[in-house]
Amino acid sequence: MNTRLTRRRFIGITAAVVGLASVPFIRHGRNGTIPLQTAEAVPEPTVWRGIALGADAEMRLYHPDRRFAETLIGKAVAEIKRLEKIFSLYRDDSALSLLNQTGRLNRPPADLLALLSQSRNMHRLTQGAFNPAVQPLWNLYAEHFALHPHSRTAPAQTALQKTLALVDFNAVSFDSRSVSFAKPGMALSFNGIAQGYITDRITDMFRHAGLEQALVDLGEIRGLDQTRSRTWRAGIRNPDDETAVLMNVPLQNQALATSGGYGTYMDEAGRFTHLFDPHTGSSTPRYHSVSVTAETAAVADALSTAFSVSSRKNIQAAAEQTTGLGIWLVERKGMLEKL
């Protein structure tokens, strides 16, 4: 078992970029493309593929000057690396790792403060279902199953309750001078929003540079089309069959994120996932997967995470307060429901 995998390595998204009336390719599980038909009206993109925050990533830039596009890609890759040094849990020198180690970080980077602010908004919107302070739960489950890999049960209730006391995002204070925890032993994880935040930053970078069309997939998918002449389609994948697409979602200047507990299991039998309910400590999501479209990738990312452990009533309450959302739930039996 490798609990270092992020939830984005196996999310239920396939992606396709399309013209107004054509579908030149569809990508399955980030493992390559399967041509469907030619599309003469769609120019050949300049493509970059790599790794971002531990997951497969891809950028497609549509511009007639390939050198211009390649220069932008170089700047984007440098920006991704810079942001990873702030948000990564797996780099000992990242700002987040230093904060988790000491419980305090002086002179925090502006991007960390921006992400904390967005996280606070998502925490309130989802009635606490989105909670970056769940990292102690991850640590508890990871340690439990490292010692008992064949266990059929969650960590002991006493340990779970003790850990839940640390899952308190309201005990995180932050301003331009410092970020600090009110309780020793707290730790943060931005795995439920950082990829969306970085996707937005890169998309905004392309827009400000004058690029009119791009598809950015850094774990979350966001389309950029300032001409409004192109639509991208992202397929919501069947969690039980990587080759099957349950539904194609059109995207134009929107983002799509999918969360599914099947992305990373904590135990060898696959009974316990990486998606934790911050209220109960349970690691069994209510749904097989949740997909959300939103105006920004950070919002789609955070809400797909939160909705995985939320009731339909609470999902609807959050949706009523947020414009431009699309929400799809995949039940355990593979049934897709649009809210």
mmCIF file of C-alpha atoms in Angstrom, residues 6-15 27 29-30 48-59 80 84 190-200 202-203 215-223 234-235 237 251 255-260 262 274 290-292 296-298 300-302 304-305:
data_model
loop_
_atom_site.group_PDB
_atom_site.id
_atom_site.type_symbol
_atom_site.label_atom_id
_atom_site.label_comp_id
_atom_site.label_asym_id
_atom_site.label_seq_id
_atom_site.Cartn_x
_atom_site.Cartn_y
_atom_site.Cartn_z
ATOM 1 C CA THR A 6 -3.015 11.765 -3.851
ATOM 2 C CA ARG A 7 -6.681 11.294 -4.611
ATOM 3 C CA ARG A 8 -6.125 12.749 -8.078
ATOM 4 C CA ARG A 9 -4.152 9.840 -9.506
ATOM 5 C CA PHE A 10 -7.263 7.729 -9.924
ATOM 6 C CA ILE A 11 -10.085 10.252 -10.121
ATOM 7 C CA GLY A 12 -13.016 9.494 -12.380
ATOM 8 C CA ILE A 13 -12.289 11.969 -15.112
ATOM 9 C CA THR A 14 -11.502 11.447 -18.750
ATOM 10 C CA ALA A 15 -11.001 14.555 -20.827
ATOM 11 C CA ARG A 27 -8.205 10.567 -22.937
ATOM 12 C CA GLY A 29 -7.210 7.805 -17.061
ATOM 13 C CA ARG A 30 -4.347 10.051 -18.253
ATOM 14 C CA TRP A 48 2.980 19.635 -21.980
ATOM 15 C CA ARG A 49 2.628 16.531 -19.814
ATOM 16 C CA GLY A 50 4.202 15.961 -16.432
ATOM 17 C CA ILE A 51 3.534 15.634 -12.712
ATOM 18 C CA ALA A 52 1.985 18.273 -10.440
ATOM 19 C CA LEU A 53 1.485 17.699 -6.712
ATOM 20 C CA GLY A 54 2.071 13.993 -7.200
ATOM 21 C CA ALA A 55 -0.515 13.480 -9.950
ATOM 22 C CA ASP A 56 -0.407 13.307 -13.738
ATOM 23 C CA ALA A 57 -0.868 16.732 -15.300
ATOM 24 C CA GLU A 58 -1.330 18.186 -18.761
ATOM 25 C CA MET A 59 -1.581 21.595 -20.435
ATOM 26 C CA ILE A 80 3.799 25.028 -10.544
ATOM 27 C CA GLU A 84 4.422 23.024 -4.847
ATOM 28 C CA PHE A 190 -4.550 21.092 1.105
ATOM 29 C CA ASN A 191 -4.986 17.956 -1.002
ATOM 30 C CA GLY A 192 -8.663 18.859 -1.397
ATOM 31 C CA ILE A 193 -8.080 22.312 -2.901
ATOM 32 C CA ALA A 194 -4.423 22.969 -3.806
ATOM 33 C CA GLN A 195 -4.564 21.390 -7.239
ATOM 34 C CA GLY A 196 -7.615 23.475 -8.036
ATOM 35 C CA TYR A 197 -5.876 26.607 -6.771
ATOM 36 C CA ILE A 198 -2.794 25.919 -8.893
ATOM 37 C CA THR A 199 -4.993 25.180 -11.924
ATOM 38 C CA ASP A 200 -6.612 28.589 -11.489
ATOM 39 C CA ILE A 202 -1.931 28.807 -14.305
ATOM 40 C CA THR A 203 -5.139 29.555 -16.226
ATOM 41 C CA LEU A 215 -7.065 23.414 -21.484
ATOM 42 C CA VAL A 216 -5.337 23.081 -18.105
ATOM 43 C CA ASP A 217 -5.480 19.734 -16.306
ATOM 44 C CA LEU A 218 -3.434 19.736 -13.106
ATOM 45 C CA GLY A 219 -5.596 17.210 -11.295
ATOM 46 C CA GLU A 220 -8.605 19.431 -11.931
ATOM 47 C CA ILE A 221 -9.658 20.456 -15.420
ATOM 48 C CA ARG A 222 -10.271 24.052 -16.452
ATOM 49 C CA GLY A 223 -10.972 25.359 -19.928
ATOM 50 C CA ALA A 234 -14.841 16.081 -19.785
ATOM 51 C CA GLY A 235 -16.255 12.628 -19.262
ATOM 52 C CA ARG A 237 -15.723 8.077 -15.594
ATOM 53 C CA LEU A 251 -16.843 23.040 -20.364
ATOM 54 C CA ALA A 255 -13.652 23.879 -14.227
ATOM 55 C CA LEU A 256 -14.471 20.283 -13.319
ATOM 56 C CA ALA A 257 -13.267 18.265 -10.345
ATOM 57 C CA THR A 258 -14.099 14.727 -9.272
ATOM 58 C CA SER A 259 -13.537 13.117 -5.880
ATOM 59 C CA GLY A 260 -13.816 9.399 -5.269
ATOM 60 C CA TYR A 262 -11.446 4.650 -4.689
ATOM 61 C CA HIS A 274 -8.540 8.861 2.120
ATOM 62 C CA VAL A 290 -18.786 13.274 -6.786
ATOM 63 C CA SER A 291 -18.175 15.612 -9.720
ATOM 64 C CA VAL A 292 -18.584 19.377 -9.577
ATOM 65 C CA THR A 296 -12.993 28.163 -10.712
ATOM 66 C CA ALA A 297 -11.074 24.951 -10.183
ATOM 67 C CA ALA A 298 -10.436 25.700 -6.505
ATOM 68 C CA ALA A 300 -14.861 22.711 -7.828
ATOM 69 C CA ASP A 301 -12.009 20.903 -6.067
ATOM 70 C CA ALA A 302 -13.057 21.888 -2.544
ATOM 71 C CA SER A 304 -16.209 17.777 -4.720
ATOM 72 C CA THR A 305 -14.180 16.861 -1.632
#
